[in-house]
Each structure stands twice: as C-alpha cells, then as structure tokens.
Backbone as CSV, one residue per row, in Angstrom:
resi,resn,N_x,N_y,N_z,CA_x,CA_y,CA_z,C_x,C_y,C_z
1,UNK,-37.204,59.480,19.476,-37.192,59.141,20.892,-38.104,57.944,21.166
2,UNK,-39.362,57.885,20.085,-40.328,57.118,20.628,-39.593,55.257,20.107
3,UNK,-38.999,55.363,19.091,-37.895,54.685,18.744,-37.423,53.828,19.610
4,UNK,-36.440,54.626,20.207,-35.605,54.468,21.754,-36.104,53.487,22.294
5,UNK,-37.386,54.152,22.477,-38.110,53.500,23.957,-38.801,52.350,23.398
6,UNK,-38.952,51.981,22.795,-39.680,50.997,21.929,-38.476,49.671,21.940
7,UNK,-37.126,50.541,21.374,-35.938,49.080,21.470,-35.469,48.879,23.001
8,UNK,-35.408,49.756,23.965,-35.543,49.612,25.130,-36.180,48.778,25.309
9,UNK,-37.660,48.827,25.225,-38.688,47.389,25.461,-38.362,46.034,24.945
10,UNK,-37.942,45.964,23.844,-37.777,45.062,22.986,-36.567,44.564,23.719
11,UNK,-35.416,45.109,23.909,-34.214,44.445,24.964,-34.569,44.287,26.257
12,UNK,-35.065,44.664,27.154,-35.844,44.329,28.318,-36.275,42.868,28.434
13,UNK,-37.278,42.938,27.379,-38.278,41.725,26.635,-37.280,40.225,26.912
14,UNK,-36.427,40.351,26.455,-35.557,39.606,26.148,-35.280,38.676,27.717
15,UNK,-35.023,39.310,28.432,-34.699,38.800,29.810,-35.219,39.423,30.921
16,UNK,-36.800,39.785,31.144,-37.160,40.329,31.797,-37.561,39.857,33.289
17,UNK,-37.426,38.691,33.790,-36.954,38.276,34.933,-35.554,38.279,35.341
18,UNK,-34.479,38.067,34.457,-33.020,37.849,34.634,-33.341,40.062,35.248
19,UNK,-33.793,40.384,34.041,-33.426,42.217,34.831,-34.148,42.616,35.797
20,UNK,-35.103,42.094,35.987,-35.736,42.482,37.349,-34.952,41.751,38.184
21,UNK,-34.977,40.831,38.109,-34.366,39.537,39.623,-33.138,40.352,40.001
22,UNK,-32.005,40.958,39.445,-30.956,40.965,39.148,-31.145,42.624,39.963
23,UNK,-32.026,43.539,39.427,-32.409,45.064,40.134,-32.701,44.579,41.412
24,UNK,-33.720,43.521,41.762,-34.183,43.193,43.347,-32.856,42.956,44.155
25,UNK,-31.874,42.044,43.828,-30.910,42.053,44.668,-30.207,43.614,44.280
26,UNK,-29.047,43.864,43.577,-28.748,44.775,43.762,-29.282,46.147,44.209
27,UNK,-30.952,46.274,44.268,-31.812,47.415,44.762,-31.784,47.080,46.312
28,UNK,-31.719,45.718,46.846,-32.008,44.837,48.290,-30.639,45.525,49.187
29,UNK,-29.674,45.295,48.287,-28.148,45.383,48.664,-27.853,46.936,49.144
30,UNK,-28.272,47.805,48.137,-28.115,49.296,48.329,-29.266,49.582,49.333
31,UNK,-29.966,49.044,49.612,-31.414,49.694,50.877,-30.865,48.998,52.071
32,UNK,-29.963,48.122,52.297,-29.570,47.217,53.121,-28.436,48.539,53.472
33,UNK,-27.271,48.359,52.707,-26.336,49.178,52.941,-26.558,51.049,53.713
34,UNK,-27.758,51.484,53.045,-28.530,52.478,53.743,-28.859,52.372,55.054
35,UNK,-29.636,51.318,55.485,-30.334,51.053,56.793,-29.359,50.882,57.559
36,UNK,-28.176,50.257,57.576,-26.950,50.105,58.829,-26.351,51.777,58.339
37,UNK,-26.482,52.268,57.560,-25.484,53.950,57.627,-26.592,54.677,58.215
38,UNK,-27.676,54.518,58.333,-28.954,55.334,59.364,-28.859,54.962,60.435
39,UNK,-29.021,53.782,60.853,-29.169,53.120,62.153,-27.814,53.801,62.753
40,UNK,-26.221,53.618,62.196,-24.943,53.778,62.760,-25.445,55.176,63.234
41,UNK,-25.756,56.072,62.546,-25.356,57.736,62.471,-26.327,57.885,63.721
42,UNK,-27.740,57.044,63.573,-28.689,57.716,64.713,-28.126,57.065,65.947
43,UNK,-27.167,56.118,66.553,-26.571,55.727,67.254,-25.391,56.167,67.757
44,UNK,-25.112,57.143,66.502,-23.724,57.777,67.037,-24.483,58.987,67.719
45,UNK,-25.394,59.918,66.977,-25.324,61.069,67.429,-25.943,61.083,68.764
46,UNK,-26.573,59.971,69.450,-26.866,59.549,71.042,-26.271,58.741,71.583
47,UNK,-25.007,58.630,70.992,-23.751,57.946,72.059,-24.407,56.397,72.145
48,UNK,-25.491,55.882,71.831,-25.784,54.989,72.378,-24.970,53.503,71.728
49,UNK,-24.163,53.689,71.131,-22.881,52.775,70.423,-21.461,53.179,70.828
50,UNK,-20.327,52.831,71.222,-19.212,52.913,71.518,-18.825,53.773,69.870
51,UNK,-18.205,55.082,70.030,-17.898,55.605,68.663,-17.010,55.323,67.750
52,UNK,-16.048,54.766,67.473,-15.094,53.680,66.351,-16.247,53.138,66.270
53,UNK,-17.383,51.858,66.899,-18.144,50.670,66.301,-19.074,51.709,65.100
54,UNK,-19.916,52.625,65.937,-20.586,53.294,65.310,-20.345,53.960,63.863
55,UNK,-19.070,54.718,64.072,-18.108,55.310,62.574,-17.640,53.888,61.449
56,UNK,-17.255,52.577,62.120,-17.229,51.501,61.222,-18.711,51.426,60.607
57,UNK,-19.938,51.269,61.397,-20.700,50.910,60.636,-21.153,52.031,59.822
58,UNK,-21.077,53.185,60.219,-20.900,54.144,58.962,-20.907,53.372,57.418
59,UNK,-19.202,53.695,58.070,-18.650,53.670,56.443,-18.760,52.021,55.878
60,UNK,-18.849,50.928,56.807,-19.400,50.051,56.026,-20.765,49.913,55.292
61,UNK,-22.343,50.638,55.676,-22.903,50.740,55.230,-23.244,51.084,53.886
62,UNK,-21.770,52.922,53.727,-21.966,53.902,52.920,-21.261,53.084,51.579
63,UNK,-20.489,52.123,51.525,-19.332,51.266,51.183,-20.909,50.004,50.480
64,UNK,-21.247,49.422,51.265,-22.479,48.224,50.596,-23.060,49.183,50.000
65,UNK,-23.704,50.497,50.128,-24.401,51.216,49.221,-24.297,51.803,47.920
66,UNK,-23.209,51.990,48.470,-22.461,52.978,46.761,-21.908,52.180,46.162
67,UNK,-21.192,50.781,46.643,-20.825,49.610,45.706,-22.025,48.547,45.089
68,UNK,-22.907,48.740,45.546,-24.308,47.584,45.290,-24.625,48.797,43.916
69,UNK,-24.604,49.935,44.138,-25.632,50.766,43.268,-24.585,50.677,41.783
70,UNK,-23.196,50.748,42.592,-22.607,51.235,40.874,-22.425,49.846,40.746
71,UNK,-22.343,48.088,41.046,-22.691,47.077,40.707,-23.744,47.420,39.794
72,UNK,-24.768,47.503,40.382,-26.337,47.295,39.946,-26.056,47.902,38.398
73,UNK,-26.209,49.313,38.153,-25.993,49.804,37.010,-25.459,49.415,36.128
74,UNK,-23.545,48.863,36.576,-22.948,48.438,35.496,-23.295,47.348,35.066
75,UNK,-23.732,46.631,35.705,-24.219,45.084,35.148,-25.826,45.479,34.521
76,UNK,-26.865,46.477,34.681,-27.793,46.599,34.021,-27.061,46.722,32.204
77,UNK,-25.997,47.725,31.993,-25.732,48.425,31.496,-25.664,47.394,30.740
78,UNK,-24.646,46.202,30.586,-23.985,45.458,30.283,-25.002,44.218,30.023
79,UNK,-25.761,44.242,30.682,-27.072,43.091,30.073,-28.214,43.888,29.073
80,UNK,-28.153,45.145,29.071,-28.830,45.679,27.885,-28.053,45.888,26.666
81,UNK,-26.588,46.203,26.814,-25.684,45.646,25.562,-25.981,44.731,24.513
82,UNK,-25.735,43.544,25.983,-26.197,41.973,25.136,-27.526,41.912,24.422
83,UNK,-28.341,42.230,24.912,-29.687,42.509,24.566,-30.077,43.143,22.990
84,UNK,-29.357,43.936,23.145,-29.522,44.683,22.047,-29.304,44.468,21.125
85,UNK,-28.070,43.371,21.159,-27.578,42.833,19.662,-27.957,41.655,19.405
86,UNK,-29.062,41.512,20.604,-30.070,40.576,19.969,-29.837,39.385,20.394
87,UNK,-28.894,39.006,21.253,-28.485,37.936,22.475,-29.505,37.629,23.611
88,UNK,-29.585,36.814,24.105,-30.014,36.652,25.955,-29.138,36.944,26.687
89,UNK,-28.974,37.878,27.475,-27.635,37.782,28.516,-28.099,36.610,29.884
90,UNK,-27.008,36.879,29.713,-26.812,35.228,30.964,-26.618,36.199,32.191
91,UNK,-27.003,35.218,33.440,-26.788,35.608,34.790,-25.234,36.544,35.117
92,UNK,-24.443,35.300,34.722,-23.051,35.643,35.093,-22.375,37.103,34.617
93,UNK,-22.961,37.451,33.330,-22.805,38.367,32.533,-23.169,40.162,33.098
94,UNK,-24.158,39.612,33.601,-24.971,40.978,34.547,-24.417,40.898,36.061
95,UNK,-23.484,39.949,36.813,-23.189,40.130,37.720,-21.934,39.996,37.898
96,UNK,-21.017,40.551,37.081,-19.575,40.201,37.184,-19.326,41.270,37.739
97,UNK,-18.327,41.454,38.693,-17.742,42.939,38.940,-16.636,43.450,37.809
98,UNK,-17.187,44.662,37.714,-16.291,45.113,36.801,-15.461,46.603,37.626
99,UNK,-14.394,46.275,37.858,-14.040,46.997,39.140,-13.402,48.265,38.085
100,UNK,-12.698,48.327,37.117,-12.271,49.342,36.496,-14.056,50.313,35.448
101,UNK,-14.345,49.964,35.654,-15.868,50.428,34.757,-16.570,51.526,36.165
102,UNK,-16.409,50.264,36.952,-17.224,51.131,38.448,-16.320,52.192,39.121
103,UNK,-15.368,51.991,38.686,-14.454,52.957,39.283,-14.680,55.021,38.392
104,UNK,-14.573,54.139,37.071,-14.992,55.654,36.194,-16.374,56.120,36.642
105,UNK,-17.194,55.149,36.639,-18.877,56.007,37.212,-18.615,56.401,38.948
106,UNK,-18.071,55.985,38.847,-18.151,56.676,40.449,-17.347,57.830,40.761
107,UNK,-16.403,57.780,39.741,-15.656,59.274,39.496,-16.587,60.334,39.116
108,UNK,-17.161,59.824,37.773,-18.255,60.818,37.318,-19.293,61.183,37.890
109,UNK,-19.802,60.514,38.719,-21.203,60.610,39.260,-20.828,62.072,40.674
110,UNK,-19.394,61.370,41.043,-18.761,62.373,42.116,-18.462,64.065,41.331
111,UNK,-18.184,63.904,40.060,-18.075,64.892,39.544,-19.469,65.735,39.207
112,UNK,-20.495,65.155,39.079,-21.487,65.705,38.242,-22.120,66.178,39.682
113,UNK,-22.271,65.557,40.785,-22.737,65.577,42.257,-21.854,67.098,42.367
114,UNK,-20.642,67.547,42.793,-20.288,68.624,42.712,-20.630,69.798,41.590
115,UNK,-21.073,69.688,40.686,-21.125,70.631,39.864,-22.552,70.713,40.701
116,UNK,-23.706,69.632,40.556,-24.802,70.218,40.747,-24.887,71.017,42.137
117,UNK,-24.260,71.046,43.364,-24.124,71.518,44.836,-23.597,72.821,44.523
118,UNK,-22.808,73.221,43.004,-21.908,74.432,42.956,-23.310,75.175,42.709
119,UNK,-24.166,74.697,41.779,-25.017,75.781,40.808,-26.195,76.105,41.924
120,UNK,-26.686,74.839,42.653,-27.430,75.029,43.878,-26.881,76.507,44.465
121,UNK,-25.773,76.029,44.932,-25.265,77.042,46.152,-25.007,78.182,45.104
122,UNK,-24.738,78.279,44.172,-24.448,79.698,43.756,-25.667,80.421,43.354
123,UNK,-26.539,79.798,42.824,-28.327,80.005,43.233,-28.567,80.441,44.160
124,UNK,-28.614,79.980,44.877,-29.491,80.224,46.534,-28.513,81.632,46.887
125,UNK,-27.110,81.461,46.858,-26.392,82.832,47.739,-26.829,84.245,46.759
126,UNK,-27.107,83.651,45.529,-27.151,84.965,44.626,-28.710,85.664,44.924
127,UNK,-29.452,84.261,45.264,-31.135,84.873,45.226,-31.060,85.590,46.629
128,UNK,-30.440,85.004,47.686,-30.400,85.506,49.011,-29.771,87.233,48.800
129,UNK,-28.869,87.286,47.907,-28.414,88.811,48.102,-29.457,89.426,47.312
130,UNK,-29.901,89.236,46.050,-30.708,90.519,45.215,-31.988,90.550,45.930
131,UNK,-32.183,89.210,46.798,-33.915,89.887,47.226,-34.045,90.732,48.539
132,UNK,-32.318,91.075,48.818,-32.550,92.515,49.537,-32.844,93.598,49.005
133,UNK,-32.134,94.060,48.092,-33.121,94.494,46.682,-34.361,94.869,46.384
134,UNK,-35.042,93.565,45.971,-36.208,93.486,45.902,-36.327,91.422,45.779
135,UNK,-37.967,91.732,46.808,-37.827,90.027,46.792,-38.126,89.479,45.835
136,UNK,-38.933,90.178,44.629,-38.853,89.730,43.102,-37.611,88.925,43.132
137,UNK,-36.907,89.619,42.556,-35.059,89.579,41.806,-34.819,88.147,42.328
138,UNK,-35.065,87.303,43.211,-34.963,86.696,43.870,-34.902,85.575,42.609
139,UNK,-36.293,85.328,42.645,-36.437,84.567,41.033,-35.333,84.600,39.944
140,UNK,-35.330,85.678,39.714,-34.041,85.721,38.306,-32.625,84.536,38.991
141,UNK,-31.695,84.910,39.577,-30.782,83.775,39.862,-31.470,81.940,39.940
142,UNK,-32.727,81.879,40.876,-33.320,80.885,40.908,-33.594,80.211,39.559
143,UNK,-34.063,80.759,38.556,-34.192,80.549,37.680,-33.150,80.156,36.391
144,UNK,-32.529,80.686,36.514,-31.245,80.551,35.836,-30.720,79.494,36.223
145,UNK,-30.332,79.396,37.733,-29.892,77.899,38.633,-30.682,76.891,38.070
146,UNK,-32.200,76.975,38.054,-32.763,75.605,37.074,-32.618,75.371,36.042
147,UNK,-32.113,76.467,34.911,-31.630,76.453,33.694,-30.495,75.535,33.445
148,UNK,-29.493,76.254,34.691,-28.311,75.498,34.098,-28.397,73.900,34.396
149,UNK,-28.927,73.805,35.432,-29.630,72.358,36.080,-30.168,71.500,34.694
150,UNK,-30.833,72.175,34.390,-31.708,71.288,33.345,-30.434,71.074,32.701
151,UNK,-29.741,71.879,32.074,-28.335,71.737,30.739,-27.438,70.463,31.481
152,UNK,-27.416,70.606,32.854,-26.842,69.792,32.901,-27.035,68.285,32.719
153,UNK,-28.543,68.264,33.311,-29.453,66.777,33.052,-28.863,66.229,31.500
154,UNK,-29.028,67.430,30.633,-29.394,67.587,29.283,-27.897,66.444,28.434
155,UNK,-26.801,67.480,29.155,-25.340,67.010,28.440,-24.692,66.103,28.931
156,UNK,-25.058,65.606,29.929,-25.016,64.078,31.320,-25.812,63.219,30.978
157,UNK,-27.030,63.196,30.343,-27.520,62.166,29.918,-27.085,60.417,30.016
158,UNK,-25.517,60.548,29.165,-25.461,59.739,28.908,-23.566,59.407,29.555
159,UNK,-23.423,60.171,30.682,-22.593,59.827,31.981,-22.567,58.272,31.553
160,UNK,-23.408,57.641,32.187,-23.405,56.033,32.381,-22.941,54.845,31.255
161,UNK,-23.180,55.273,30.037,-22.529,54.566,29.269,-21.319,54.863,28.745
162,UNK,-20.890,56.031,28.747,-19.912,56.894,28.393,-18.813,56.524,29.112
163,UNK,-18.921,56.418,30.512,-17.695,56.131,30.777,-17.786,54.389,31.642
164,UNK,-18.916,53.997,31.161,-18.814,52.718,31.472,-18.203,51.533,30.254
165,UNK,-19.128,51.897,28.735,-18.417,51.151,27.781,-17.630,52.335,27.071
166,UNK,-17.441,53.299,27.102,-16.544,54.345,26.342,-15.345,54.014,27.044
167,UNK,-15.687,54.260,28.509,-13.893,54.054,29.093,-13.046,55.479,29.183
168,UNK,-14.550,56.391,29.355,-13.593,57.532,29.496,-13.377,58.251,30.471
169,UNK,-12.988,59.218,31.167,-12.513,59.745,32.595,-13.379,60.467,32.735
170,UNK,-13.761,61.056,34.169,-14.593,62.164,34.237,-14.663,63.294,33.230
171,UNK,-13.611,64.262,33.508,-13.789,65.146,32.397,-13.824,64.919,31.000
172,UNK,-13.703,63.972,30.455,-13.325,63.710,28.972,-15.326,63.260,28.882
173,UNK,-15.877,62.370,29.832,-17.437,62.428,29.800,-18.072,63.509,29.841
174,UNK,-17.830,64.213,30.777,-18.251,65.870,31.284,-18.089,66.426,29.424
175,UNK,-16.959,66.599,29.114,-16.654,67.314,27.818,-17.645,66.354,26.534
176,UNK,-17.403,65.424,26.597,-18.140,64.670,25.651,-19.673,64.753,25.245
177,UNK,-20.230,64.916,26.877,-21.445,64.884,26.557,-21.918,66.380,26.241
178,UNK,-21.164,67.448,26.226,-21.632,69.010,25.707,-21.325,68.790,24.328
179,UNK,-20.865,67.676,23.253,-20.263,68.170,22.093,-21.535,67.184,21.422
180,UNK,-22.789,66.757,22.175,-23.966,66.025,21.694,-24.963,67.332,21.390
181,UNK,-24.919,68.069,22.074,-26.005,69.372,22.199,-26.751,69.904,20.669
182,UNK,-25.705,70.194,20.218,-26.011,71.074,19.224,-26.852,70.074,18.455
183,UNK,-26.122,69.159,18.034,-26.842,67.934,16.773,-28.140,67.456,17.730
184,UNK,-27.802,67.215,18.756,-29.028,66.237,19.347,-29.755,66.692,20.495
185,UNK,-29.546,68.070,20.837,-30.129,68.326,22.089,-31.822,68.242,22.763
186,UNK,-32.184,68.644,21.437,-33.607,68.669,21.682,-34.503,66.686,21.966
187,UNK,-33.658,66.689,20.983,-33.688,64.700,21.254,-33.615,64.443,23.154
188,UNK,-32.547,64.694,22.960,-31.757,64.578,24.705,-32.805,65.079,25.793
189,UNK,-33.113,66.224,25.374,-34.454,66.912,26.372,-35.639,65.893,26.107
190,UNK,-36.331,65.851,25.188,-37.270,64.888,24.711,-37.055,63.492,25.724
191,UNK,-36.060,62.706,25.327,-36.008,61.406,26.151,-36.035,61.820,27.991
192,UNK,-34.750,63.097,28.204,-35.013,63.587,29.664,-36.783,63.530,30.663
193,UNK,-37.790,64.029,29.332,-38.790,64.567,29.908,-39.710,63.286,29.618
194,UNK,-39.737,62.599,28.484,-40.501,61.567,28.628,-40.321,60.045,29.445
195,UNK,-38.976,59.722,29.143,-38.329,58.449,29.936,-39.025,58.649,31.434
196,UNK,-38.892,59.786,32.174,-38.904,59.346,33.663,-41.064,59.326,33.591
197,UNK,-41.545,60.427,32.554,-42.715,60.232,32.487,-43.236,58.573,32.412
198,UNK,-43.271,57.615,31.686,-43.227,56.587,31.616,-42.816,55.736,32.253
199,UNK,-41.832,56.032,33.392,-40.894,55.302,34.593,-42.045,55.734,35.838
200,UNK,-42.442,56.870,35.902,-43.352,57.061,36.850,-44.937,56.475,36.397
201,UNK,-45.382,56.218,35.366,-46.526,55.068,35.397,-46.061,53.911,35.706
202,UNK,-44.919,53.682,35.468,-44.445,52.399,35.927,-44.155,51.786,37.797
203,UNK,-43.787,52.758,37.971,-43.212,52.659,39.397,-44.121,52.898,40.088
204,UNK,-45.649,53.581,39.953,-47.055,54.281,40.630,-47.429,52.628,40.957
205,UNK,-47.879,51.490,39.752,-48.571,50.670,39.447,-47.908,49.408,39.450
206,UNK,-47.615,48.113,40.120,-47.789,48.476,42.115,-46.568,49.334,42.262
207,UNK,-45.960,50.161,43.043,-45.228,50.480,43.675,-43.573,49.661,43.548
208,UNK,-43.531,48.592,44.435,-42.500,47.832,44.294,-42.382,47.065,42.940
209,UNK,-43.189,46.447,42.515,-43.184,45.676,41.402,-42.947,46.517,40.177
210,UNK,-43.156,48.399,39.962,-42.960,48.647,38.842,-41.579,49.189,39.035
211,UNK,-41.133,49.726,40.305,-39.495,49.611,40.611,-38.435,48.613,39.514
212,UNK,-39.036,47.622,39.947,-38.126,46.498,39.296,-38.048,46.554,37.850
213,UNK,-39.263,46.883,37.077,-39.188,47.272,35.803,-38.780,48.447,35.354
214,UNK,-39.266,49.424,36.181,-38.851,50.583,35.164,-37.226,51.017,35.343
215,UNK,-36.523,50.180,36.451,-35.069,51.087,36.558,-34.455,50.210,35.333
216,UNK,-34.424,49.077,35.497,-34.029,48.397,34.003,-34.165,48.748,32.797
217,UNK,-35.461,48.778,32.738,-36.122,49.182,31.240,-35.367,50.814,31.259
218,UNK,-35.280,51.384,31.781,-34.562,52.830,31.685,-33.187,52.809,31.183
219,UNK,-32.228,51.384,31.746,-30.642,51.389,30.994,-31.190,50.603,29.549
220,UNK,-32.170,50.198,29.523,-32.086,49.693,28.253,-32.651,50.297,27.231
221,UNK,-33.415,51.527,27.793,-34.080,52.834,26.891,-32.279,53.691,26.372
222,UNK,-31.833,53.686,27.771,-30.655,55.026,27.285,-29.570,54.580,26.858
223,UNK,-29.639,52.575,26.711,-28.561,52.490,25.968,-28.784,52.448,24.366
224,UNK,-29.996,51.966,24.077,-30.694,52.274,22.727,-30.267,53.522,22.387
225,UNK,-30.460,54.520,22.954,-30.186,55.673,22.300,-28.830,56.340,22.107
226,UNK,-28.155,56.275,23.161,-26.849,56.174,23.021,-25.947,55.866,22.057
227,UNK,-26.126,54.379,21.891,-25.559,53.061,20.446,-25.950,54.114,19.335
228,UNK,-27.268,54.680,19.283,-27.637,55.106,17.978,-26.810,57.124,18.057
229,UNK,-26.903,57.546,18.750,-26.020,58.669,18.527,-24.586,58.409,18.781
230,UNK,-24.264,57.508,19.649,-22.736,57.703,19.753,-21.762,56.713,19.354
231,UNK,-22.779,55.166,19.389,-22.691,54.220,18.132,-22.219,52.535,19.556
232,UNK,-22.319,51.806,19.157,-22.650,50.621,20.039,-21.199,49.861,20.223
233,UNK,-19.689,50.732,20.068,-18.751,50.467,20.286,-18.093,49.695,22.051
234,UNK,-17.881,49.157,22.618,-17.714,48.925,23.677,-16.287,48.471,24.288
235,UNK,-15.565,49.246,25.276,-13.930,49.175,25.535,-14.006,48.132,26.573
236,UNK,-14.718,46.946,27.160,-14.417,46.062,27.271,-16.022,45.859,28.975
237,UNK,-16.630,46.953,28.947,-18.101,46.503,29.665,-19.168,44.966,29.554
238,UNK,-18.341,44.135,28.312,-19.281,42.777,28.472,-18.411,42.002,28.690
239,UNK,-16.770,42.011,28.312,-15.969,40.801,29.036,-15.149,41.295,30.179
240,UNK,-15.481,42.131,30.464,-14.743,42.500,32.117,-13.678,42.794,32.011
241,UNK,-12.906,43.010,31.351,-11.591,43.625,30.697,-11.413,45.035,31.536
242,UNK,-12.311,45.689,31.424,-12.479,47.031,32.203,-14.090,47.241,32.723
C-alpha cells in the first residue's frame, strides 16, 4: 500500500500545478453549480421567485454540479494514467469531455448511492424495531449496517477506474469489484483507511490549498493501485474514444 502511495506521489509530481489548477476549476464549477441549486430551492420554498424560474435554476445548478464533478474526476483519472507511464499530461488531455466514460460513473456512482440508502434504511428500521425489545439490541442491526458499509467502501474501491478506463456497466463494476476481495481485500481496507488518513493532513494544512492536492494526489494513489491489481489496460479514457 505504502508502494501505492509513494507512485501516486511520484505521478502527481509530474504535473502538479496542471492537477491542482485543473481540481480549482473543476472544484470552482461544482461549488458554483451548488450555490445556484441552494439559492433556487431557498427561493422556491418562500415563493420569493416565480416557480418554473426557480425549478430551472434547480436543475440547472444540480446539472453544473454533477457534470463539473464527473468532468473533474474523469479528467483527474486520465491525467494520472498519463502520468504513470511516465509522460507529462498536457492541459487538453485532462480537460476533454469524455461524454461516454462520464456517463458509466454516473451510472455507478447512482448505483452504489442506492445500495448505500438501502443498508442505511434497513439499519435504522431494523434497530428501531428490536430496541422495543430491548434498547441494547439496537446496536446489533447498527452494527452490522456499518459492516456491510465498510464491505461496501471495501469492493467499490475502485468504481472510478473500472468503469471509467475498464468501460464497464454498473453491475458488471458492482460484480467486479467483489471478485478483488478474497486475493486483495485486506490491501483494499489498508489503502481505504490510510489514503483518506493522509488526505486529511493534507486538506487540515491550509485548508483550501491542501484541497487542491490531496483530491488529485488521491486519483493518482488509486490509480497506482488499481494498474497494479487489475493491470493498466485502458478502453479508450486518454483518447476520448469513450
């Protein structure tokens, strides 16, 4: 793991203004896109906007947000590629839209978002009935709910490259990433628990300025590791093909 994070750095290294500069806008774009879907909603729910204007700026907001973010990623993704094999990636390279790539993460991300709301809610309704019971018992479902939570962190890991340079569909990612477990799981937990450890010294020290580093340096930690368990094959994430 310590590996990983080490060639992570080392690809970072490589263009570490091009990946920060490149997180600031696309991070600018998605906080932008947020602030008009807050502003719309707190305007709708006091009438104080005509309601069509208000519901447009909704969904235009929700639309700059969720398209800036799965931008942002896929083009991180795709400039730590280059990186890795020991290239400079170029501007153009990290900001191309790749409209079939963003389309699979946004499937998946929608998929993995529902599973986690299922295990929540089936948590919470299960702890709500046994701690009539006893309010102990309560714990046992709760607990389990973080279990499966964690498994899921665990076998999702690697969602983002999977079906960004794999090219594969939600479920075929979903399925893919449970058939890493056995050989590599403890690895998988390991990077889970240390990566964000190290992202949070980063992001503490300043604040904004370690933002910019550590979300980068993070696709270029998990594509290191990735390449090396699942191997550095790519269905078309650096020439825009998909």
């Amino acid at each position: 793991v310590r590996g990983w994070l080490r060639q992570g750095r080392r690809a970072y290294g490589r263009a570490p203004w091009l990946f920060s500069g490149f997180t600031l806008v696309g991070g600018s774009a998605q906080l932008l896109g947020q602030t008009v879907q807050n502003r719309a909603s707190d305007a709708l729910a006091v009438t104080e906007e005509p309601v069509l204007v208000s519901m447009g700026l909704v969904l235009a907001g929700l639309l700059l947000s969720v398209g800036s973010l799965l931008w942002l990623n896929v083009g991180l993704l795709g400039g730590a590629w280059i990186a890795l094999e020991g290239r400079t990636p170029r501007l153009a390279e990290l900001t191309r839209w790749r409209t079939a790539a963003m389309g699979r993460l946004l499937a998946v991300e929608l998929l993995l978002l529902v599973l986690s709301l299922l295990i929540m809610a089936t948590a919470g309704l299960a702890a709500g009935l046994v701690s009539l019971i006893h309010p102990l018992l309560a714990l046992v479902p709760l607990l389990i709910g973080a279990t499966l939570m964690v498994a899921l962190f665990v076998t999702q890991i690697f969602h983002l490259p999977l079906a960004v340079a794999g090219g594969l569909s939600p479920v075929a990612t979903f399925r893919y990433g449970r058939t890493l477990v056995p050989s590599h799981g403890w690895h998988l937990l390991a990077l889970i628990v240390l990566m964000p450890l190290g992202l949070a010294l980063l992001i503490a020290w300043p604040l904004a300025a370690g933002l910019l580093v550590a979300w980068p340096l993070a696709i270029c930690s998990l594509s290191a590791s990735y390449q090396e368990i699942v191997g550095p094959e790519d269905r078309g994430v650096l020439d825009g093909a998909s």
